[in-house]
XYZ file of C-alpha atoms in Angstrom:
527
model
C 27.293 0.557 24.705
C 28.182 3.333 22.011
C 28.217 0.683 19.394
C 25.205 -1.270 20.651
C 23.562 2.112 20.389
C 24.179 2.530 17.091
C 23.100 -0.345 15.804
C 19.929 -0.152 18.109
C 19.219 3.676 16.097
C 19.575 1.849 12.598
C 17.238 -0.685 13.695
C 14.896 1.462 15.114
C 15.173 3.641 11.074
C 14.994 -0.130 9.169
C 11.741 -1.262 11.378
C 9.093 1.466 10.209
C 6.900 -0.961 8.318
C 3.762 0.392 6.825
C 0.224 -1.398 7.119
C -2.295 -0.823 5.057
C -4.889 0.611 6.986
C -7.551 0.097 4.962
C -9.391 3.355 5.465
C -8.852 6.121 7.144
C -6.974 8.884 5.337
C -6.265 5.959 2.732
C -9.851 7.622 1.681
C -7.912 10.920 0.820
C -5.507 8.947 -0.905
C -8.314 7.331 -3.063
C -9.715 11.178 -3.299
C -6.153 12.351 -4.755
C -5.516 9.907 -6.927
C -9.110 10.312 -8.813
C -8.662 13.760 -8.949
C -5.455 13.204 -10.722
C -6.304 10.582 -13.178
C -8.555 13.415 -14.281
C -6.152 15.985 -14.842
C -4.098 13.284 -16.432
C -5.621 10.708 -18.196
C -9.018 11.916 -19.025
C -6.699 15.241 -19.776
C -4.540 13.034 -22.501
C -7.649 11.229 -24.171
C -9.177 14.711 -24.681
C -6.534 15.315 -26.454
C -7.931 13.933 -29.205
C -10.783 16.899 -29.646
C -7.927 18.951 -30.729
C -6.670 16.549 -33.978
C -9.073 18.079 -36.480
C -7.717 21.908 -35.508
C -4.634 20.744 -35.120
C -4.737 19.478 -38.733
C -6.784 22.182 -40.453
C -4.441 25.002 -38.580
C -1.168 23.726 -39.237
C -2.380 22.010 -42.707
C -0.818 18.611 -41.730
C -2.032 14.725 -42.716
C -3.270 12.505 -40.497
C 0.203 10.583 -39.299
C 1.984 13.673 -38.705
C -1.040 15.317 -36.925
C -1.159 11.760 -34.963
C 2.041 12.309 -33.304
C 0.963 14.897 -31.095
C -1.053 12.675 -29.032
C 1.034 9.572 -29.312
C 4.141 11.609 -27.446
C 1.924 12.697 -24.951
C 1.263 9.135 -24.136
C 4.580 7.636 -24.767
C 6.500 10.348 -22.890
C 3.942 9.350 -19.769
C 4.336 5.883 -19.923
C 8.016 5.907 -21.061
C 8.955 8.211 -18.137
C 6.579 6.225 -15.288
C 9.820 4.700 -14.141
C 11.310 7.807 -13.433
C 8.084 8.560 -11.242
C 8.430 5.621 -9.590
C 12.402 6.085 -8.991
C 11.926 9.977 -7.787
C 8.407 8.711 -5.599
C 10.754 5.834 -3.791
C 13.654 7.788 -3.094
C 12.003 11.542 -2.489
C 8.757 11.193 -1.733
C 5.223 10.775 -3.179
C 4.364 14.057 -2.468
C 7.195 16.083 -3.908
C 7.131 14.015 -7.048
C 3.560 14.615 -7.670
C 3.725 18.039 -6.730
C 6.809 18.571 -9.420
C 4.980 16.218 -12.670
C 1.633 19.114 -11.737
C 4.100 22.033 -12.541
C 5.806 20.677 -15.454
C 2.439 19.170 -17.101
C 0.415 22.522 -16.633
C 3.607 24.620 -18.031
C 3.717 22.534 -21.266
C 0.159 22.718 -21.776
C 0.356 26.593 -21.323
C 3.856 26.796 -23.483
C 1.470 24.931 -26.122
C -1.268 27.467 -26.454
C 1.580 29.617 -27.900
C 2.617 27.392 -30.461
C 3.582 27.724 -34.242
C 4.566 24.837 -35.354
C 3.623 20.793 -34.957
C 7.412 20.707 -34.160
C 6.571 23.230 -31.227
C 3.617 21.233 -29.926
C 5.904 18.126 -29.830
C 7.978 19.735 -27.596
C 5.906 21.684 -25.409
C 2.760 18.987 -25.203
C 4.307 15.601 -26.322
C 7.673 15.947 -24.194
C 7.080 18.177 -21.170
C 3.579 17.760 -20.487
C 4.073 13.923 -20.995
C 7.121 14.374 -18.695
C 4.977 15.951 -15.823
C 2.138 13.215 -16.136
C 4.535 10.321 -15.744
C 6.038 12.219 -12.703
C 2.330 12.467 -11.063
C 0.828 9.601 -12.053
C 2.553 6.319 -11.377
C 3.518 7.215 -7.552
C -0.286 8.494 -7.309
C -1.409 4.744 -8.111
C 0.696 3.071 -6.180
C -0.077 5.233 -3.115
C -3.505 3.862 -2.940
C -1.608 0.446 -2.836
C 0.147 0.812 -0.048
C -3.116 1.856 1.739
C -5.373 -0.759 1.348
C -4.966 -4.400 1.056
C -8.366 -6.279 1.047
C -10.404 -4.066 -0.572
C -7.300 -3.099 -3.077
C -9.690 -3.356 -5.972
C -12.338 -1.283 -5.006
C -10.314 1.262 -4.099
C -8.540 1.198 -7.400
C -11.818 1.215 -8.786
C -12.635 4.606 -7.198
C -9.271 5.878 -7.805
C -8.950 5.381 -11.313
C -12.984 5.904 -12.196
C -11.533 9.619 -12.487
C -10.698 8.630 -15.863
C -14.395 7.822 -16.787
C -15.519 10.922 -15.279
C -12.834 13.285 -16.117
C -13.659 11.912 -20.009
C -17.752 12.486 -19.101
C -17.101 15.949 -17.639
C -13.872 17.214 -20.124
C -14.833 15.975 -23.527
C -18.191 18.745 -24.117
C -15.929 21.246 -22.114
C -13.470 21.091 -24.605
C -15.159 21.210 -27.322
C -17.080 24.271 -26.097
C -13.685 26.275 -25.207
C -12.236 25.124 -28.666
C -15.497 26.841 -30.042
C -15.307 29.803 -27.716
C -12.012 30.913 -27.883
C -10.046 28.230 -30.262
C -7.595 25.472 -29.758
C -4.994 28.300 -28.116
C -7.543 29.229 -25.320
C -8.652 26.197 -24.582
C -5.055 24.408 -24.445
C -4.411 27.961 -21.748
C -7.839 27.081 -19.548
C -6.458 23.067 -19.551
C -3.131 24.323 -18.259
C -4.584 26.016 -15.277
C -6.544 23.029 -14.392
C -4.063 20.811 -14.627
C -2.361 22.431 -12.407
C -4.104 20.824 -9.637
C -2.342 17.610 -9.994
C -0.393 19.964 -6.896
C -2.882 20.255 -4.734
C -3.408 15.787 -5.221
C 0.413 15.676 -4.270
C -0.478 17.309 -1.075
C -2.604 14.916 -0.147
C -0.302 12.061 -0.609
C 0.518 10.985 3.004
C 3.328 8.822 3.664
C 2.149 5.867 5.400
C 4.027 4.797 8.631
C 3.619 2.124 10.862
C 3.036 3.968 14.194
C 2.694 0.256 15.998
C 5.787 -1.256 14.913
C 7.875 1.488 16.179
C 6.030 1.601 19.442
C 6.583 -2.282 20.300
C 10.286 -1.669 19.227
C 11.071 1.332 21.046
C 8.639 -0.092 24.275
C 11.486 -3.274 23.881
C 14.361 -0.984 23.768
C 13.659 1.098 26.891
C 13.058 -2.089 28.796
C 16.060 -3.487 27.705
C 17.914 -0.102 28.596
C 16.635 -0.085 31.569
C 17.572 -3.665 32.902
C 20.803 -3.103 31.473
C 21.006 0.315 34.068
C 20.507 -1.496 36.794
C 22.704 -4.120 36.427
C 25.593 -1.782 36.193
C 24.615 0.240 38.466
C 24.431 -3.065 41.019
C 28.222 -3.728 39.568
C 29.334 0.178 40.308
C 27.785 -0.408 43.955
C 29.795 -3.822 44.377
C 32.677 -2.063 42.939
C 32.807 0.247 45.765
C 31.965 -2.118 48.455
C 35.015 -4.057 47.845
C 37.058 -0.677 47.436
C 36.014 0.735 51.191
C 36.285 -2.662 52.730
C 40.058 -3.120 51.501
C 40.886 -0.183 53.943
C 39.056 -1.318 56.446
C 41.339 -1.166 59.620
C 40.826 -4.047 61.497
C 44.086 -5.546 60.556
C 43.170 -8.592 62.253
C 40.556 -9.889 59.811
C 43.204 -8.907 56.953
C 42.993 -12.994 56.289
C 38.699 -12.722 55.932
C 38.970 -9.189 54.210
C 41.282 -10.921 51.559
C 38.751 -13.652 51.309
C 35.935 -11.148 50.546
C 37.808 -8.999 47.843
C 38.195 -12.229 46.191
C 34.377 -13.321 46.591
C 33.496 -9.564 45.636
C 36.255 -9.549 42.595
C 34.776 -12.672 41.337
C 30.621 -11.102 41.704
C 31.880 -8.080 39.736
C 33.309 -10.157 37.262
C 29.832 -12.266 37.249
C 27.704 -8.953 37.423
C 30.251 -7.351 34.405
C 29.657 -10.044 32.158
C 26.007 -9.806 32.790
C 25.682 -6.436 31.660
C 27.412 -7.748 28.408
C 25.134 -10.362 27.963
C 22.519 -7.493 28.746
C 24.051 -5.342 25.761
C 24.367 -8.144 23.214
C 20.573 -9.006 24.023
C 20.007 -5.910 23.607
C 21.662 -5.148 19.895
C 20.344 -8.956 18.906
C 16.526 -7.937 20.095
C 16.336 -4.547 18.375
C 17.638 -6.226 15.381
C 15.221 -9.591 15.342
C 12.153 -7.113 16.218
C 13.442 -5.260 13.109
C 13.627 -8.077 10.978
C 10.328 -9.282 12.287
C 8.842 -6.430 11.337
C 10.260 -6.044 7.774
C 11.352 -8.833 6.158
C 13.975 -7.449 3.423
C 15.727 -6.098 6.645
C 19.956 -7.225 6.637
C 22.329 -6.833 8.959
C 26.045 -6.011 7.971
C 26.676 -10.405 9.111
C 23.757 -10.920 6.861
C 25.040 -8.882 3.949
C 28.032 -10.640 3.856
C 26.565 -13.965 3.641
C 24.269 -12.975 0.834
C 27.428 -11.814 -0.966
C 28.527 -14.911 -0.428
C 25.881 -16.619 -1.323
C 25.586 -14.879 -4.511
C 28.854 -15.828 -5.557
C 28.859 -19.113 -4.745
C 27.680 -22.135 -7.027
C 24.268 -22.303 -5.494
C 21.163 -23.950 -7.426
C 19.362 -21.428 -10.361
C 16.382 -21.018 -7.611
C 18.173 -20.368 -4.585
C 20.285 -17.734 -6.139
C 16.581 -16.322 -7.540
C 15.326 -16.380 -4.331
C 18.103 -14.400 -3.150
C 18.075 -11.897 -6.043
C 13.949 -11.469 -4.764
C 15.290 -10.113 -1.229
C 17.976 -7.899 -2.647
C 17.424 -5.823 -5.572
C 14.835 -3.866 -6.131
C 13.918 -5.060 -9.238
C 13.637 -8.705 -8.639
C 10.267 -8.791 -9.722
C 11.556 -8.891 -13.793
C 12.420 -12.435 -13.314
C 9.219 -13.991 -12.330
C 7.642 -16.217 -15.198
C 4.180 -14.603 -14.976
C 5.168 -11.523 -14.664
C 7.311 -11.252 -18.352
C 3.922 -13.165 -19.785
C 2.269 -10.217 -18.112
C 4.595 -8.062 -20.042
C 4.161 -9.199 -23.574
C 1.005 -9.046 -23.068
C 0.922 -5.204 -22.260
C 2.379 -4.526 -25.281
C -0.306 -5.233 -27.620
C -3.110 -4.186 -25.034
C -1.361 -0.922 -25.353
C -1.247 -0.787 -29.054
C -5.003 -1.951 -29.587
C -5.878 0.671 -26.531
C -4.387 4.347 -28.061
C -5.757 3.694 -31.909
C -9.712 4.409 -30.847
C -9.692 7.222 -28.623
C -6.931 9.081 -31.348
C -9.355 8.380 -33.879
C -12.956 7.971 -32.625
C -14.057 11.475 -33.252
C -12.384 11.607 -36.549
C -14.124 8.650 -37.442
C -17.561 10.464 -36.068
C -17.025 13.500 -38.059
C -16.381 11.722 -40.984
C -19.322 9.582 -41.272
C -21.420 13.093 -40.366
C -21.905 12.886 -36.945
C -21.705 16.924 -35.838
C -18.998 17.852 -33.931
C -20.891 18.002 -29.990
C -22.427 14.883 -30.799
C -19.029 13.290 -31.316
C -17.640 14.989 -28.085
C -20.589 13.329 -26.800
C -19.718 10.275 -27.898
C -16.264 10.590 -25.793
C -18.817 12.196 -22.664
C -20.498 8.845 -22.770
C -17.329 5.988 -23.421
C -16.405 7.920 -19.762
C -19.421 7.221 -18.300
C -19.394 3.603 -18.707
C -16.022 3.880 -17.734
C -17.030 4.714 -14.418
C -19.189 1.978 -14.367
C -16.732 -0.262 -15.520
C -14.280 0.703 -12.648
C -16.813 0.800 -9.603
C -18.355 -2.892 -10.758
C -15.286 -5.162 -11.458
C -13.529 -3.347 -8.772
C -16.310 -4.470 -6.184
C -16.759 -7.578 -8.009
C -12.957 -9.094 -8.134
C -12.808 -8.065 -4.289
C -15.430 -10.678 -3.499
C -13.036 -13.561 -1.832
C -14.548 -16.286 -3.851
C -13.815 -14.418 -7.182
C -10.359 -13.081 -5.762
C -8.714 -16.122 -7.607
C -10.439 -15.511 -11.069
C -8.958 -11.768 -11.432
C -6.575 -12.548 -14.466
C -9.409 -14.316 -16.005
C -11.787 -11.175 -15.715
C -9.201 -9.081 -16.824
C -8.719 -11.526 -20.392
C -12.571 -11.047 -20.555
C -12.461 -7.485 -20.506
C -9.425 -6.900 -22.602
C -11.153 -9.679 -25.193
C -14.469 -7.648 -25.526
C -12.573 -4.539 -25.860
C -10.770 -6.345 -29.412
C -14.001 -7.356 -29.905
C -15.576 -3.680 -29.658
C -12.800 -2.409 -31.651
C -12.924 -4.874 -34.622
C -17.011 -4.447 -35.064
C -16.062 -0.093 -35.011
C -15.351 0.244 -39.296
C -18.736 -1.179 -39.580
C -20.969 1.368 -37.460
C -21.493 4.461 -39.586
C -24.303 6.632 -37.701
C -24.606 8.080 -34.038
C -26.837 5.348 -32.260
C -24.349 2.719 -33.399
C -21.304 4.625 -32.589
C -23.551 5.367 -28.839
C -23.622 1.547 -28.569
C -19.802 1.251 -28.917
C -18.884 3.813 -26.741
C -20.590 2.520 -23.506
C -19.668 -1.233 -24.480
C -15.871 0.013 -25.359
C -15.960 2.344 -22.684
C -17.446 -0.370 -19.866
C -14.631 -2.414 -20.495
C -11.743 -0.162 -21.123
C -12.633 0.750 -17.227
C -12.609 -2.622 -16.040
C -9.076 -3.120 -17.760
C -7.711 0.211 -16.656
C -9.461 -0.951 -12.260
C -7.941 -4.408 -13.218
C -4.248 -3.695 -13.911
C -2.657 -2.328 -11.001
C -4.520 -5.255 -9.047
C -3.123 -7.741 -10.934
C 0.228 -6.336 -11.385
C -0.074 -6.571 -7.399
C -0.843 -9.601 -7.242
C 1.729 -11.012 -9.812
C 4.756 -9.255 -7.561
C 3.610 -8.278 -4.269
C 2.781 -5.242 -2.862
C 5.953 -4.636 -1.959
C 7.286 -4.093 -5.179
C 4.231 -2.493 -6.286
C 5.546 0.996 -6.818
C 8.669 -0.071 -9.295
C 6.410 -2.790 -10.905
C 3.813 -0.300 -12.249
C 6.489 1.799 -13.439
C 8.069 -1.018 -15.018
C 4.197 -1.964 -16.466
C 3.437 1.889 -17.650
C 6.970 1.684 -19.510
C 6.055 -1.324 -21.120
C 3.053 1.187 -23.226
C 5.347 3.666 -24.266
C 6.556 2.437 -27.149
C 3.428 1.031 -28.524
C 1.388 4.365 -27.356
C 4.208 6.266 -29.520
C 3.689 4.229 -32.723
C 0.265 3.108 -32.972
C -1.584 6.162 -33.853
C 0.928 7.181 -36.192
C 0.748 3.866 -38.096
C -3.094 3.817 -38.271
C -3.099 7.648 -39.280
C -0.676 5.993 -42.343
C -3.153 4.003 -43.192
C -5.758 6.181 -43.347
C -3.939 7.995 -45.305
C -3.301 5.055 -47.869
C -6.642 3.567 -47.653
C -8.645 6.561 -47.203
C -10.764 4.770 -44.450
C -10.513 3.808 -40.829
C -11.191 0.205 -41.515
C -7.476 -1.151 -41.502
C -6.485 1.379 -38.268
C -9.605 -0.062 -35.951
C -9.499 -3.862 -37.223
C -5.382 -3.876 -36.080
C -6.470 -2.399 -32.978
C -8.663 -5.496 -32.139
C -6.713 -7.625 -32.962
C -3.718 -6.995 -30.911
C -6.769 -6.812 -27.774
C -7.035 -9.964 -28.699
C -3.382 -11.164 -29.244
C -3.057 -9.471 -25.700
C -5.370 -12.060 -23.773
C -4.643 -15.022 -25.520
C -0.889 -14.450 -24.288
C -2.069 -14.232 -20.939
C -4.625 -17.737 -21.695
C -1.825 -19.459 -22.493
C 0.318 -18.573 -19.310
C -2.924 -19.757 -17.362
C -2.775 -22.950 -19.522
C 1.149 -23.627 -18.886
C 0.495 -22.681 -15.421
C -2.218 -25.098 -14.485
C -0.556 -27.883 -17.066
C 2.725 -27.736 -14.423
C 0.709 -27.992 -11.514
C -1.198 -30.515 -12.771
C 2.096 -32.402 -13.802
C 3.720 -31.905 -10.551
C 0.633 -33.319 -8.372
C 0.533 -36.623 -10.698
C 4.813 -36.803 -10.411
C 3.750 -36.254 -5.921
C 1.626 -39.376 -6.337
């Protein structure tokens, strides 16, 4: 019974399954999440209103100057594993919670700077650090809460970013003009640090109904297996008091009846195994039923087994799926996914390092340029709320890789047509088209992400994905600062940019066109 126990307790741990409820305080979730893609990402893209003083202060060029913001959002992405590691093995909560203090004490270390060198510490390293901590398990947590209307509530979620840009970008710019880049940096620290008070609000999901089927099972089961050994301890002690019975002339028939009795004890004694070994296989099949990557210590050794034996490429694939964590890095469409990440994320960092540099130096004033960034957020938002909604529509569920190829296209597109706009109307025009699309790229990528591997691996797959931009996001504004400095114009820096948008969805085109080529293939080989 000990052991049965045992086994019974681990069961009960392995079987707490989470639904997505889709609603309830998933809502909060959504709520937290869009309050911290605020303090994070519309936080890192404002970034950019601090270049020029950055430059003039410390007398820098442009590449050098351009570092700042590219370890800011290489440290973020380059660390998102390490959110997703700490968010899976502490919890949500205390991971977001810990990336809100580091981020807001690097931004506050970086109002005391005197140096670049200093600023790529305090601002590229530890505030970057503290954003990848708060960030990736945030986005996944809205994940695990909803499953039908996944993109919509994504689309909430992340519109922080439009908003945050909308609401940030003229705030900036005013504290910069109030009381310089040091005061302002000081004011962005404090509000940063509410990415704490969004880790709060990051409620572990548990699956209340699961448990109470399993443990409703268990006490049944206990209590059948009670009573039949409490029937066997009563026969026990019937056949005890009736082998000192007196009568010594029915010694013959009391004989007869310890044997009958001797041989129902036996019967009743191996029921109550049978009992106990129904019991230990139930608990464990309700357990498995209830999560499927559930393994006993029999099963564990037979996928050892299986592992090392000469099985076919897929079965041993299959088998790598169920057991590591990280199975996910195998599947065809999700390394297509990958390479295509990596040029979406160099294309994506160029234009909001360099938009308001651009502005300023075709003689757009400096609020009307912060305005431009006030109004790419704005269409953001729109972006977010419409191809979220949209892509949740069942009969355009199947066409959400192709809307995200649109979006990323037009955003190449956007980019490429940018050296040739040189007053404020046409740089207003860019900045909601840019800006509508960038937020249907940024709803769009968790979703299908999800979709590629599963929810289940959803948390360590968009750490995995927000790795995949750090190197790009650490490079790219860098390079096109060199060539502004070479060229002396922005036409070389935006023009790359769009066309590794570009490069970025005809990768994923072509893993549509493989895709449907080898299912075509395998329906003509059927007939």
């Amino acid at each position: 019974m000990a052991v049965s126990k045992e086994k019974l307790e681990g069961a009960r741990r392995v079987s707490k399954v989470a639904t997505p409820p889709e609603g309830g305080w998933g809502w909060m979730i959504v709520a937290g999440c869009f309050l911290a893609t605020i303090c994070i990402r519309a936080v890192t893209r404002c970034v950019s209103m601090f270049f020029v003083e950055f430059q003039l202060h410390f007398e820098k060029d442009y590449s050098t100057t351009a570092w700042i913001h590219s370890l800011v959002d290489s440290t973020t992405m380059l660390c998102a594993p390490l959110g997703s590691f700490l968010g899976n093995r502490l919890s949500c909560r205390a991971t977001v919670i810990l990336g809100g203090l580091l981020s807001s004490t690097g931004l506050v270390l970086s109002s005391f700077a005197s140096s670049v060198e200093h600023l790529y510490i305090t601002m590229g390293i530890l505030t970057g650090l503290g954003f990848a901590l708060s960030y990736t398990p945030a986005v996944a947590m809205v994940g695990s809460y909803f499953s039908e209307r996944k993109a919509l509530a994504y689309g909430l979620a992340l519109s922080g970013n439009g908003i945050g840009t909308f609401i940030l970008a003229p705030a900036v710019q005013l504290l910069i003009e109030c009381y310089s880049w040091r005061g302002a940096l000081l004011v962005l620290g404090g509000f940063v640090s509410n990415l704490c008070v969004c880790g709060a609000l990051m409620r572990p999901l548990a699956s209340r109904q699961g448990e109470r089927i399993l443990e409703k099972n268990m006490e049944n089961l206990e209590k059948d297996c009670k009573t039949t050994m409490q029937d066997s301890k009563n026969t026990k002690q019937e056949t005890t008091l009736k082998e000192i019975s007196p009568l010594n002339s029915k010694i013959a028939n009391c004989n007869t009846i310890v044997d009958l009795k001797s041989v129902k004890y036996m019967n009743l004694k191996n029921k109550a195994a049978d009992f106990n070994a129904k019991k230990e296989e139930s608990g464990l099949r309700e357990a498995k039923l209830l999560d499927p990557h559930v393994f006993d210590d029999t099963n564990s050794h037979s996928t050892e087994a299986l592992l090392n034996t000469k099985t076919s490429s897929r079965g041993r694939f299959l088998c790598l799926r169920s057991t590591e964590e990280f199975g996910f890095l195998l599947l065809p469409d999700f390394l297509f996914l990958s390479v295509s990440l990596l040029f979406l994320a160099y294309g994506c960092s160029t234009p909001m390092v360099y938009l308001v540099p651009y502005a300023l130096s075709v003689g757009v004033g400096p609020q009307q340029a912060a305005l431009l960034m006030s109004l790419f957020g704005v269409s953001g938002i729109v972006g977010n709320i419409t191809f979220g909604w949209i892509t949740d529509r069942k009969c355009l569920k199947r066409y959400r890789v192709l809307t995200y190829m649109v979006a990323v296209g037009m955003e190449g597109l956007c980019c490429m047509c940018l050296p040739l706009l040189n007053s404020f109307s046409l740089l207003l025009m860019f900045s909601i088209l840019y800006g509508y699309f960038d937020g249907a790229y940024v709803t769009l990528i968790p979703v299908v992400t999800s979709d590629v591997v599963g929810s289940t691996y959803l948390t360590c797959a968009l750490g995995v994905v927000y790795f995949l931009h750090a190197a790009p996001y650490l490079v790219s504004p860098p390079i096109g600062g060199w060539f502004v400095d070479m060229t002396g114009n922005y036409a070389a820096t935006f023009f790359i940019s769009g066309a590794s948008f570009m490069f970025s969805s005809v990768i994923l085109a072509a893993a549509v066109l493989v895709k449907h080529c080898q299912r075509v293939k395998s329906n003509s080989d059927q007939t």
